[in-house]
Amino acid sequence: MRLAAWRDPRIALASSRTWRQSPAARSHRERRADKGRRSLQGAQIRQGQDRSLVCQTVAELRAHRLRQAEEQLRLGLRPDGDSFVVAQVDGAPLQPRSLTHEWVRVLGKTTLPRIRFHDLRHTHASQMLSAGVHPKVASERLGHSSIGITLDLYSHVMPGMQADAAEQVDVALQAAISSERKAK
């Protein structure tokens, strides 16, 4: 489960990092794999895995924090920087199945196709690549350990890649031949 607290500098700086479960909740093998990562507020993040957020997302996060703080104050709780961004009304961490249940409930009130909550991740990846975002950037945003994973999973959403590559090579060759002829 990936959790972030408001104190997290990623939120304050309008960027995010891939969070991992707390070390106590992880297996020995997973903890050994975390060498080279640094701890922040008891959670694990990979170094150098910043994800920029757009202004609209930052504005929504700020509005969400304000609503969340107001609700917690009504309950007599004092919100602080360690409060979770996605949390229950009382500030306790949200269980993944609760998010899934709420997703199904909200989706059921619409005419949208029924997809799993996790499928939003795949949609995001597909939209990035279809919009021309470089696969390396998409790979980093998704938290994949290598660009190869991203390309193996999502290259089908870039059907014109071979044709585009051939066209770019052709343009480069024509430019080289043209400049060579002009030089003579």
Short mmCIF file of N, CA and C in Angstrom, two decimals:
data_model
loop_
_atom_site.label_atom_id
_atom_site.label_comp_id
_atom_site.label_asym_id
_atom_site.label_seq_id
_atom_site.Cartn_x
_atom_site.Cartn_y
_atom_site.Cartn_z
N MET A 1 0.85 -1.18 0.00
CA MET A 1 0.00 0.00 0.00
C MET A 1 0.89 1.24 0.00
N ARG A 2 0.56 2.20 -0.79
CA ARG A 2 1.36 3.42 -0.87
C ARG A 2 0.63 4.52 -0.13
N LEU A 3 1.25 5.03 0.91
CA LEU A 3 0.66 6.10 1.70
C LEU A 3 1.60 7.28 1.74
N ALA A 4 1.05 8.46 1.74
CA ALA A 4 1.85 9.67 1.89
C ALA A 4 1.23 10.53 2.97
N ALA A 5 2.07 11.19 3.75
CA ALA A 5 1.61 12.10 4.79
C ALA A 5 1.76 13.52 4.27
N TRP A 6 0.97 14.45 4.82
CA TRP A 6 1.01 15.84 4.38
C TRP A 6 2.38 16.45 4.62
N ARG A 7 3.09 15.99 5.65
CA ARG A 7 4.41 16.53 5.95
C ARG A 7 5.42 16.16 4.85
N ASP A 8 5.09 15.16 4.11
CA ASP A 8 5.97 14.66 3.08
C ASP A 8 6.39 15.80 2.15
N PRO A 9 7.69 16.02 1.96
CA PRO A 9 8.14 17.11 1.09
C PRO A 9 7.68 16.95 -0.35
N ARG A 10 7.32 15.72 -0.75
CA ARG A 10 6.82 15.52 -2.11
C ARG A 10 5.55 16.30 -2.33
N ILE A 11 4.68 16.30 -1.31
CA ILE A 11 3.41 17.02 -1.42
C ILE A 11 3.69 18.52 -1.37
N ALA A 12 4.51 18.92 -0.43
CA ALA A 12 4.82 20.34 -0.27
C ALA A 12 5.48 20.91 -1.52
N LEU A 13 6.29 20.12 -2.18
CA LEU A 13 7.00 20.60 -3.36
C LEU A 13 6.27 20.26 -4.65
N ALA A 14 5.05 19.78 -4.54
CA ALA A 14 4.24 19.42 -5.70
C ALA A 14 4.92 18.36 -6.54
N SER A 15 5.49 17.39 -5.86
CA SER A 15 6.02 16.22 -6.55
C SER A 15 5.71 15.03 -5.68
N SER A 16 5.86 13.83 -6.23
CA SER A 16 5.59 12.65 -5.43
C SER A 16 6.64 11.59 -5.71
N ARG A 17 6.76 10.64 -4.81
CA ARG A 17 7.69 9.54 -4.96
C ARG A 17 6.94 8.24 -4.70
N THR A 18 7.53 7.18 -5.13
CA THR A 18 6.93 5.88 -4.91
C THR A 18 7.13 5.48 -3.46
N TRP A 19 6.04 5.24 -2.75
CA TRP A 19 6.10 4.84 -1.35
C TRP A 19 6.00 3.34 -1.27
N ARG A 20 6.63 2.78 -0.29
CA ARG A 20 6.56 1.36 -0.02
C ARG A 20 5.98 1.15 1.36
N GLN A 21 5.58 -0.07 1.66
CA GLN A 21 5.06 -0.39 2.98
C GLN A 21 6.12 -0.14 4.02
N SER A 22 5.68 0.03 5.28
CA SER A 22 6.63 0.20 6.36
C SER A 22 7.48 -1.06 6.47
N PRO A 23 8.74 -0.92 6.91
CA PRO A 23 9.63 -2.08 6.96
C PRO A 23 9.07 -3.24 7.78
N ALA A 24 8.34 -2.96 8.85
CA ALA A 24 7.81 -4.03 9.70
C ALA A 24 6.80 -4.90 8.96
N ALA A 25 6.13 -4.34 7.97
CA ALA A 25 5.09 -5.08 7.25
C ALA A 25 5.65 -5.82 6.04
N ARG A 26 6.95 -5.77 5.85
CA ARG A 26 7.54 -6.35 4.66
C ARG A 26 8.32 -7.61 4.98
N SER A 27 8.49 -8.42 3.98
CA SER A 27 9.25 -9.66 4.16
C SER A 27 10.74 -9.35 4.23
N HIS A 28 11.51 -10.33 4.71
CA HIS A 28 12.96 -10.18 4.80
C HIS A 28 13.55 -9.90 3.41
N ARG A 29 13.06 -10.60 2.40
CA ARG A 29 13.57 -10.42 1.03
C ARG A 29 13.29 -9.00 0.54
N GLU A 30 12.09 -8.48 0.82
CA GLU A 30 11.76 -7.12 0.39
C GLU A 30 12.63 -6.09 1.11
N ARG A 31 12.88 -6.32 2.41
CA ARG A 31 13.71 -5.38 3.16
C ARG A 31 15.14 -5.38 2.62
N ARG A 32 15.65 -6.56 2.25
CA ARG A 32 17.00 -6.64 1.68
C ARG A 32 17.05 -5.90 0.35
N ALA A 33 15.98 -5.97 -0.42
CA ALA A 33 15.94 -5.29 -1.73
C ALA A 33 15.91 -3.78 -1.57
N ASP A 34 15.58 -3.30 -0.38
CA ASP A 34 15.47 -1.86 -0.14
C ASP A 34 16.81 -1.18 0.11
N LYS A 35 17.90 -1.94 0.07
CA LYS A 35 19.20 -1.29 0.23
C LYS A 35 19.35 -0.25 -0.89
N GLY A 36 19.85 0.91 -0.53
CA GLY A 36 19.97 1.98 -1.52
C GLY A 36 18.77 2.89 -1.54
N ARG A 37 17.78 2.58 -0.73
CA ARG A 37 16.63 3.47 -0.59
C ARG A 37 16.75 4.15 0.77
N ARG A 38 16.17 5.30 0.91
CA ARG A 38 16.23 5.97 2.20
C ARG A 38 14.86 6.02 2.84
N SER A 39 14.83 6.09 4.14
CA SER A 39 13.58 6.08 4.89
C SER A 39 13.11 7.51 5.13
N LEU A 40 11.83 7.75 5.05
CA LEU A 40 11.24 9.04 5.32
C LEU A 40 9.93 8.81 6.06
N GLN A 41 9.85 9.27 7.28
CA GLN A 41 8.65 9.13 8.10
C GLN A 41 8.21 7.68 8.20
N GLY A 42 9.15 6.75 8.29
CA GLY A 42 8.81 5.35 8.49
C GLY A 42 8.42 4.60 7.22
N ALA A 43 8.38 5.26 6.10
CA ALA A 43 8.03 4.59 4.84
C ALA A 43 9.28 4.55 3.97
N GLN A 44 9.25 3.74 2.95
CA GLN A 44 10.40 3.60 2.08
C GLN A 44 10.12 4.27 0.74
N ILE A 45 11.09 5.02 0.26
CA ILE A 45 10.99 5.63 -1.07
C ILE A 45 12.26 5.33 -1.82
N ARG A 46 12.15 5.27 -3.11
CA ARG A 46 13.34 5.11 -3.94
C ARG A 46 13.96 6.48 -4.15
N GLN A 47 15.24 6.56 -4.01
CA GLN A 47 15.91 7.83 -4.23
C GLN A 47 15.79 8.22 -5.70
N GLY A 48 15.58 9.53 -5.92
CA GLY A 48 15.57 10.06 -7.28
C GLY A 48 14.32 9.72 -8.08
N GLN A 49 13.25 9.34 -7.42
CA GLN A 49 12.05 8.96 -8.15
C GLN A 49 10.98 10.06 -8.05
N ASP A 50 11.35 11.30 -8.31
CA ASP A 50 10.39 12.40 -8.26
C ASP A 50 9.39 12.29 -9.39
N ARG A 51 8.16 12.67 -9.11
CA ARG A 51 7.10 12.72 -10.11
C ARG A 51 6.48 14.11 -10.04
N SER A 52 6.57 14.86 -11.09
CA SER A 52 5.99 16.19 -11.10
C SER A 52 4.48 16.08 -11.18
N LEU A 53 3.82 17.02 -10.53
CA LEU A 53 2.36 17.09 -10.58
C LEU A 53 1.97 18.38 -11.28
N VAL A 54 0.87 18.35 -12.01
CA VAL A 54 0.40 19.55 -12.69
C VAL A 54 -0.28 20.47 -11.69
N CYS A 55 -0.38 21.74 -12.05
CA CYS A 55 -0.96 22.75 -11.16
C CYS A 55 -2.35 22.38 -10.68
N GLN A 56 -3.16 21.81 -11.56
CA GLN A 56 -4.52 21.43 -11.17
C GLN A 56 -4.50 20.38 -10.07
N THR A 57 -3.59 19.43 -10.17
CA THR A 57 -3.48 18.40 -9.14
C THR A 57 -3.05 19.01 -7.82
N VAL A 58 -2.09 19.94 -7.87
CA VAL A 58 -1.63 20.60 -6.65
C VAL A 58 -2.78 21.38 -6.02
N ALA A 59 -3.56 22.08 -6.84
CA ALA A 59 -4.71 22.84 -6.32
C ALA A 59 -5.73 21.90 -5.68
N GLU A 60 -5.97 20.76 -6.31
CA GLU A 60 -6.91 19.79 -5.75
C GLU A 60 -6.40 19.21 -4.43
N LEU A 61 -5.09 18.94 -4.36
CA LEU A 61 -4.51 18.44 -3.11
C LEU A 61 -4.65 19.46 -1.99
N ARG A 62 -4.42 20.72 -2.30
CA ARG A 62 -4.56 21.77 -1.27
C ARG A 62 -6.00 21.88 -0.80
N ALA A 63 -6.95 21.83 -1.73
CA ALA A 63 -8.36 21.90 -1.36
C ALA A 63 -8.75 20.67 -0.53
N HIS A 64 -8.24 19.51 -0.92
CA HIS A 64 -8.51 18.27 -0.18
C HIS A 64 -7.96 18.38 1.24
N ARG A 65 -6.76 18.91 1.38
CA ARG A 65 -6.15 19.04 2.71
C ARG A 65 -6.98 19.96 3.58
N LEU A 66 -7.47 21.04 3.02
CA LEU A 66 -8.30 21.98 3.78
C LEU A 66 -9.59 21.30 4.24
N ARG A 67 -10.27 20.62 3.32
CA ARG A 67 -11.51 19.91 3.69
C ARG A 67 -11.24 18.85 4.76
N GLN A 68 -10.14 18.12 4.58
CA GLN A 68 -9.78 17.06 5.52
C GLN A 68 -9.49 17.65 6.90
N ALA A 69 -8.76 18.75 6.95
CA ALA A 69 -8.43 19.38 8.23
C ALA A 69 -9.68 19.90 8.92
N GLU A 70 -10.59 20.50 8.15
CA GLU A 70 -11.85 20.99 8.73
C GLU A 70 -12.66 19.85 9.33
N GLU A 71 -12.73 18.74 8.61
CA GLU A 71 -13.48 17.57 9.10
C GLU A 71 -12.84 17.01 10.37
N GLN A 72 -11.53 16.93 10.40
CA GLN A 72 -10.85 16.40 11.58
C GLN A 72 -11.02 17.33 12.78
N LEU A 73 -11.00 18.64 12.54
CA LEU A 73 -11.23 19.59 13.63
C LEU A 73 -12.64 19.45 14.20
N ARG A 74 -13.62 19.20 13.31
CA ARG A 74 -15.01 18.98 13.77
C ARG A 74 -15.09 17.75 14.67
N LEU A 75 -14.22 16.78 14.41
CA LEU A 75 -14.20 15.56 15.23
C LEU A 75 -13.33 15.72 16.48
N GLY A 76 -12.74 16.90 16.65
CA GLY A 76 -11.90 17.13 17.81
C GLY A 76 -10.48 16.64 17.65
N LEU A 77 -10.10 16.35 16.43
CA LEU A 77 -8.73 15.90 16.15
C LEU A 77 -7.91 17.08 15.65
N ARG A 78 -6.64 17.06 15.96
CA ARG A 78 -5.76 18.12 15.49
C ARG A 78 -4.90 17.57 14.35
N PRO A 79 -5.20 17.94 13.12
CA PRO A 79 -4.41 17.43 11.99
C PRO A 79 -3.00 18.01 12.03
N ASP A 80 -2.06 17.21 11.59
CA ASP A 80 -0.69 17.68 11.50
C ASP A 80 -0.05 17.15 10.23
N GLY A 81 1.23 17.39 10.08
CA GLY A 81 1.94 16.98 8.89
C GLY A 81 2.03 15.48 8.72
N ASP A 82 1.81 14.72 9.80
CA ASP A 82 1.87 13.27 9.72
C ASP A 82 0.54 12.65 9.32
N SER A 83 -0.50 13.48 9.16
CA SER A 83 -1.80 12.97 8.71
C SER A 83 -1.65 12.42 7.31
N PHE A 84 -2.38 11.36 7.02
CA PHE A 84 -2.31 10.76 5.70
C PHE A 84 -3.12 11.56 4.69
N VAL A 85 -2.64 11.60 3.47
CA VAL A 85 -3.33 12.31 2.40
C VAL A 85 -4.65 11.62 2.09
N VAL A 86 -4.61 10.32 1.94
CA VAL A 86 -5.82 9.52 1.72
C VAL A 86 -6.05 8.77 3.02
N ALA A 87 -7.12 9.14 3.73
CA ALA A 87 -7.34 8.59 5.06
C ALA A 87 -8.82 8.46 5.36
N GLN A 88 -9.10 7.74 6.44
CA GLN A 88 -10.45 7.68 6.95
C GLN A 88 -10.78 9.04 7.57
N VAL A 89 -12.02 9.28 7.90
CA VAL A 89 -12.44 10.57 8.44
C VAL A 89 -11.64 10.94 9.69
N ASP A 90 -11.30 9.94 10.50
CA ASP A 90 -10.56 10.21 11.73
C ASP A 90 -9.06 10.33 11.52
N GLY A 91 -8.60 10.26 10.26
CA GLY A 91 -7.18 10.40 9.95
C GLY A 91 -6.41 9.10 9.90
N ALA A 92 -7.06 7.99 10.27
CA ALA A 92 -6.40 6.69 10.22
C ALA A 92 -6.17 6.29 8.76
N PRO A 93 -5.15 5.45 8.52
CA PRO A 93 -4.89 5.04 7.14
C PRO A 93 -6.09 4.33 6.53
N LEU A 94 -6.31 4.57 5.27
CA LEU A 94 -7.39 3.94 4.53
C LEU A 94 -6.95 2.55 4.09
N GLN A 95 -7.78 1.57 4.31
CA GLN A 95 -7.48 0.21 3.87
C GLN A 95 -7.71 0.12 2.36
N PRO A 96 -6.85 -0.58 1.65
CA PRO A 96 -7.01 -0.68 0.19
C PRO A 96 -8.38 -1.19 -0.23
N ARG A 97 -8.93 -2.15 0.49
CA ARG A 97 -10.24 -2.68 0.09
C ARG A 97 -11.34 -1.63 0.25
N SER A 98 -11.15 -0.68 1.20
CA SER A 98 -12.12 0.40 1.35
C SER A 98 -12.13 1.28 0.12
N LEU A 99 -10.95 1.55 -0.41
CA LEU A 99 -10.84 2.35 -1.62
C LEU A 99 -11.48 1.63 -2.80
N THR A 100 -11.24 0.33 -2.87
CA THR A 100 -11.83 -0.47 -3.94
C THR A 100 -13.35 -0.48 -3.84
N HIS A 101 -13.87 -0.66 -2.64
CA HIS A 101 -15.32 -0.68 -2.44
C HIS A 101 -15.94 0.67 -2.82
N GLU A 102 -15.28 1.76 -2.43
CA GLU A 102 -15.79 3.09 -2.77
C GLU A 102 -15.73 3.32 -4.28
N TRP A 103 -14.68 2.84 -4.92
CA TRP A 103 -14.55 2.95 -6.37
C TRP A 103 -15.71 2.24 -7.06
N VAL A 104 -16.01 1.04 -6.64
CA VAL A 104 -17.11 0.26 -7.23
C VAL A 104 -18.43 0.99 -7.00
N ARG A 105 -18.62 1.54 -5.79
CA ARG A 105 -19.86 2.25 -5.47
C ARG A 105 -20.04 3.48 -6.36
N VAL A 106 -18.99 4.28 -6.47
CA VAL A 106 -19.06 5.51 -7.28
C VAL A 106 -19.25 5.16 -8.75
N LEU A 107 -18.52 4.18 -9.23
CA LEU A 107 -18.61 3.77 -10.63
C LEU A 107 -20.02 3.24 -10.95
N GLY A 108 -20.63 2.57 -9.98
CA GLY A 108 -21.98 2.04 -10.17
C GLY A 108 -23.03 3.11 -10.39
N LYS A 109 -22.75 4.34 -9.98
CA LYS A 109 -23.69 5.45 -10.15
C LYS A 109 -23.54 6.14 -11.51
N THR A 110 -22.62 5.65 -12.32
CA THR A 110 -22.35 6.27 -13.61
C THR A 110 -22.63 5.29 -14.74
N THR A 111 -22.49 5.79 -15.95
CA THR A 111 -22.62 4.92 -17.13
C THR A 111 -21.25 4.52 -17.67
N LEU A 112 -20.20 4.82 -16.90
CA LEU A 112 -18.85 4.46 -17.33
C LEU A 112 -18.67 2.95 -17.29
N PRO A 113 -17.76 2.44 -18.11
CA PRO A 113 -17.51 0.99 -18.07
C PRO A 113 -16.97 0.57 -16.71
N ARG A 114 -17.29 -0.64 -16.30
CA ARG A 114 -16.85 -1.15 -15.00
C ARG A 114 -15.41 -1.65 -15.13
N ILE A 115 -14.50 -0.95 -14.52
CA ILE A 115 -13.11 -1.36 -14.52
C ILE A 115 -12.62 -1.41 -13.08
N ARG A 116 -11.55 -2.17 -12.87
CA ARG A 116 -10.96 -2.21 -11.54
C ARG A 116 -10.25 -0.88 -11.25
N PHE A 117 -10.11 -0.54 -9.99
CA PHE A 117 -9.41 0.68 -9.61
C PHE A 117 -7.98 0.66 -10.16
N HIS A 118 -7.32 -0.49 -10.09
CA HIS A 118 -5.95 -0.63 -10.59
C HIS A 118 -5.86 -0.34 -12.09
N ASP A 119 -6.95 -0.55 -12.81
CA ASP A 119 -6.94 -0.30 -14.25
C ASP A 119 -6.72 1.18 -14.58
N LEU A 120 -6.97 2.06 -13.60
CA LEU A 120 -6.68 3.48 -13.82
C LEU A 120 -5.19 3.70 -14.07
N ARG A 121 -4.38 2.89 -13.43
CA ARG A 121 -2.92 2.96 -13.63
C ARG A 121 -2.58 2.63 -15.08
N HIS A 122 -3.21 1.58 -15.60
CA HIS A 122 -2.96 1.19 -16.99
C HIS A 122 -3.48 2.26 -17.95
N THR A 123 -4.62 2.85 -17.62
CA THR A 123 -5.18 3.92 -18.44
C THR A 123 -4.21 5.10 -18.48
N HIS A 124 -3.69 5.46 -17.31
CA HIS A 124 -2.73 6.57 -17.23
C HIS A 124 -1.50 6.28 -18.10
N ALA A 125 -0.98 5.07 -18.01
CA ALA A 125 0.19 4.69 -18.80
C ALA A 125 -0.12 4.77 -20.29
N SER A 126 -1.25 4.21 -20.68
CA SER A 126 -1.63 4.21 -22.10
C SER A 126 -1.82 5.62 -22.62
N GLN A 127 -2.45 6.48 -21.82
CA GLN A 127 -2.68 7.86 -22.26
C GLN A 127 -1.36 8.63 -22.39
N MET A 128 -0.45 8.40 -21.45
CA MET A 128 0.85 9.08 -21.55
C MET A 128 1.55 8.70 -22.84
N LEU A 129 1.65 7.40 -23.10
CA LEU A 129 2.38 6.94 -24.28
C LEU A 129 1.67 7.34 -25.57
N SER A 130 0.35 7.28 -25.59
CA SER A 130 -0.40 7.69 -26.78
C SER A 130 -0.23 9.18 -27.07
N ALA A 131 -0.03 9.96 -26.00
CA ALA A 131 0.14 11.40 -26.16
C ALA A 131 1.57 11.78 -26.53
N GLY A 132 2.44 10.78 -26.65
CA GLY A 132 3.80 11.05 -27.07
C GLY A 132 4.79 11.28 -25.94
N VAL A 133 4.38 10.99 -24.70
CA VAL A 133 5.32 11.10 -23.58
C VAL A 133 6.41 10.06 -23.80
N HIS A 134 7.66 10.45 -23.61
CA HIS A 134 8.77 9.52 -23.81
C HIS A 134 8.60 8.31 -22.90
N PRO A 135 8.81 7.11 -23.41
CA PRO A 135 8.64 5.90 -22.59
C PRO A 135 9.48 5.90 -21.31
N LYS A 136 10.65 6.53 -21.33
CA LYS A 136 11.47 6.59 -20.12
C LYS A 136 10.77 7.40 -19.02
N VAL A 137 10.15 8.50 -19.40
CA VAL A 137 9.42 9.33 -18.45
C VAL A 137 8.21 8.55 -17.92
N ALA A 138 7.48 7.90 -18.83
CA ALA A 138 6.33 7.09 -18.40
C ALA A 138 6.78 5.99 -17.45
N SER A 139 7.89 5.35 -17.75
CA SER A 139 8.43 4.29 -16.90
C SER A 139 8.74 4.80 -15.51
N GLU A 140 9.34 5.97 -15.42
CA GLU A 140 9.66 6.57 -14.12
C GLU A 140 8.41 6.92 -13.34
N ARG A 141 7.42 7.51 -14.03
CA ARG A 141 6.17 7.89 -13.34
C ARG A 141 5.44 6.66 -12.81
N LEU A 142 5.55 5.55 -13.53
CA LEU A 142 4.87 4.32 -13.12
C LEU A 142 5.66 3.56 -12.06
N GLY A 143 6.91 3.95 -11.86
CA GLY A 143 7.74 3.29 -10.87
C GLY A 143 8.32 1.97 -11.33
N HIS A 144 8.36 1.77 -12.65
CA HIS A 144 8.95 0.54 -13.18
C HIS A 144 10.47 0.59 -12.99
N SER A 145 11.07 -0.55 -12.75
CA SER A 145 12.51 -0.60 -12.50
C SER A 145 13.31 -0.39 -13.79
N SER A 146 12.68 -0.60 -14.94
CA SER A 146 13.38 -0.36 -16.20
C SER A 146 12.37 0.03 -17.27
N ILE A 147 12.88 0.72 -18.28
CA ILE A 147 12.03 1.14 -19.39
C ILE A 147 11.51 -0.09 -20.15
N GLY A 148 12.27 -1.19 -20.11
CA GLY A 148 11.87 -2.41 -20.80
C GLY A 148 10.54 -2.95 -20.31
N ILE A 149 10.30 -2.84 -19.01
CA ILE A 149 9.02 -3.30 -18.46
C ILE A 149 7.88 -2.49 -19.06
N THR A 150 8.06 -1.18 -19.09
CA THR A 150 7.02 -0.30 -19.64
C THR A 150 6.77 -0.61 -21.11
N LEU A 151 7.84 -0.75 -21.88
CA LEU A 151 7.68 -1.03 -23.30
C LEU A 151 7.06 -2.40 -23.55
N ASP A 152 7.45 -3.40 -22.75
CA ASP A 152 6.85 -4.74 -22.90
C ASP A 152 5.35 -4.70 -22.63
N LEU A 153 4.95 -3.92 -21.63
CA LEU A 153 3.54 -3.88 -21.24
C LEU A 153 2.69 -2.97 -22.13
N TYR A 154 3.28 -1.87 -22.60
CA TYR A 154 2.45 -0.83 -23.23
C TYR A 154 2.83 -0.46 -24.66
N SER A 155 3.76 -1.16 -25.29
CA SER A 155 4.16 -0.76 -26.65
C SER A 155 3.00 -0.89 -27.63
N HIS A 156 2.01 -1.71 -27.32
CA HIS A 156 0.86 -1.87 -28.22
C HIS A 156 0.06 -0.58 -28.36
N VAL A 157 0.20 0.35 -27.43
CA VAL A 157 -0.56 1.60 -27.55
C VAL A 157 0.16 2.60 -28.44
N MET A 158 1.33 2.22 -28.93
CA MET A 158 2.10 3.07 -29.83
C MET A 158 2.24 2.35 -31.17
N PRO A 159 1.11 2.09 -31.86
CA PRO A 159 1.16 1.25 -33.07
C PRO A 159 1.97 1.83 -34.21
N GLY A 160 2.10 3.13 -34.29
CA GLY A 160 2.82 3.74 -35.39
C GLY A 160 4.31 3.89 -35.15
N MET A 161 4.83 3.26 -34.11
CA MET A 161 6.25 3.43 -33.77
C MET A 161 7.17 3.04 -34.90
N GLN A 162 6.94 1.89 -35.52
CA GLN A 162 7.82 1.43 -36.61
C GLN A 162 7.75 2.38 -37.79
N ALA A 163 6.55 2.79 -38.17
CA ALA A 163 6.39 3.71 -39.30
C ALA A 163 7.04 5.06 -38.99
N ASP A 164 6.85 5.56 -37.76
CA ASP A 164 7.46 6.83 -37.36
C ASP A 164 8.98 6.73 -37.40
N ALA A 165 9.52 5.63 -36.90
CA ALA A 165 10.97 5.44 -36.89
C ALA A 165 11.51 5.41 -38.32
N ALA A 166 10.84 4.67 -39.20
CA ALA A 166 11.28 4.59 -40.59
C ALA A 166 11.23 5.97 -41.26
N GLU A 167 10.18 6.73 -40.96
CA GLU A 167 10.04 8.07 -41.54
C GLU A 167 11.15 9.00 -41.04
N GLN A 168 11.48 8.93 -39.76
CA GLN A 168 12.53 9.77 -39.19
C GLN A 168 13.90 9.42 -39.79
N VAL A 169 14.16 8.14 -39.97
CA VAL A 169 15.42 7.71 -40.59
C VAL A 169 15.47 8.22 -42.04
N ASP A 170 14.36 8.12 -42.74
CA ASP A 170 14.30 8.58 -44.12
C ASP A 170 14.57 10.08 -44.21
N VAL A 171 13.97 10.86 -43.34
CA VAL A 171 14.17 12.31 -43.34
C VAL A 171 15.64 12.63 -43.05
N ALA A 172 16.22 11.92 -42.07
CA ALA A 172 17.62 12.16 -41.72
C ALA A 172 18.54 11.81 -42.88
N LEU A 173 18.27 10.69 -43.56
CA LEU A 173 19.09 10.29 -44.71
C LEU A 173 18.96 11.30 -45.85
N GLN A 174 17.74 11.74 -46.12
CA GLN A 174 17.54 12.72 -47.19
C GLN A 174 18.26 14.02 -46.88
N ALA A 175 18.23 14.44 -45.61
CA ALA A 175 18.93 15.67 -45.22
C ALA A 175 20.44 15.51 -45.38
N ALA A 176 20.95 14.36 -44.99
CA ALA A 176 22.40 14.09 -45.11
C ALA A 176 22.82 14.06 -46.58
N ILE A 177 22.05 13.41 -47.43
CA ILE A 177 22.36 13.31 -48.85
C ILE A 177 22.28 14.68 -49.49
N SER A 178 21.25 15.45 -49.13
CA SER A 178 21.07 16.80 -49.68
C SER A 178 22.22 17.70 -49.29
N SER A 179 22.66 17.66 -48.04
CA SER A 179 23.77 18.52 -47.60
C SER A 179 25.08 18.09 -48.25
N GLU A 180 25.25 16.78 -48.50
CA GLU A 180 26.44 16.26 -49.16
C GLU A 180 26.50 16.76 -50.61
N ARG A 181 25.34 16.75 -51.28
CA ARG A 181 25.30 17.21 -52.68
C ARG A 181 25.59 18.72 -52.77
N LYS A 182 25.07 19.48 -51.79
CA LYS A 182 25.31 20.92 -51.81
C LYS A 182 26.78 21.24 -51.55
N ALA A 183 27.44 20.38 -50.77
CA ALA A 183 28.85 20.61 -50.45
C ALA A 183 29.75 20.38 -51.65
N LYS A 184 29.32 19.58 -52.62
CA LYS A 184 30.13 19.27 -53.81
C LYS A 184 30.08 20.34 -54.83
#
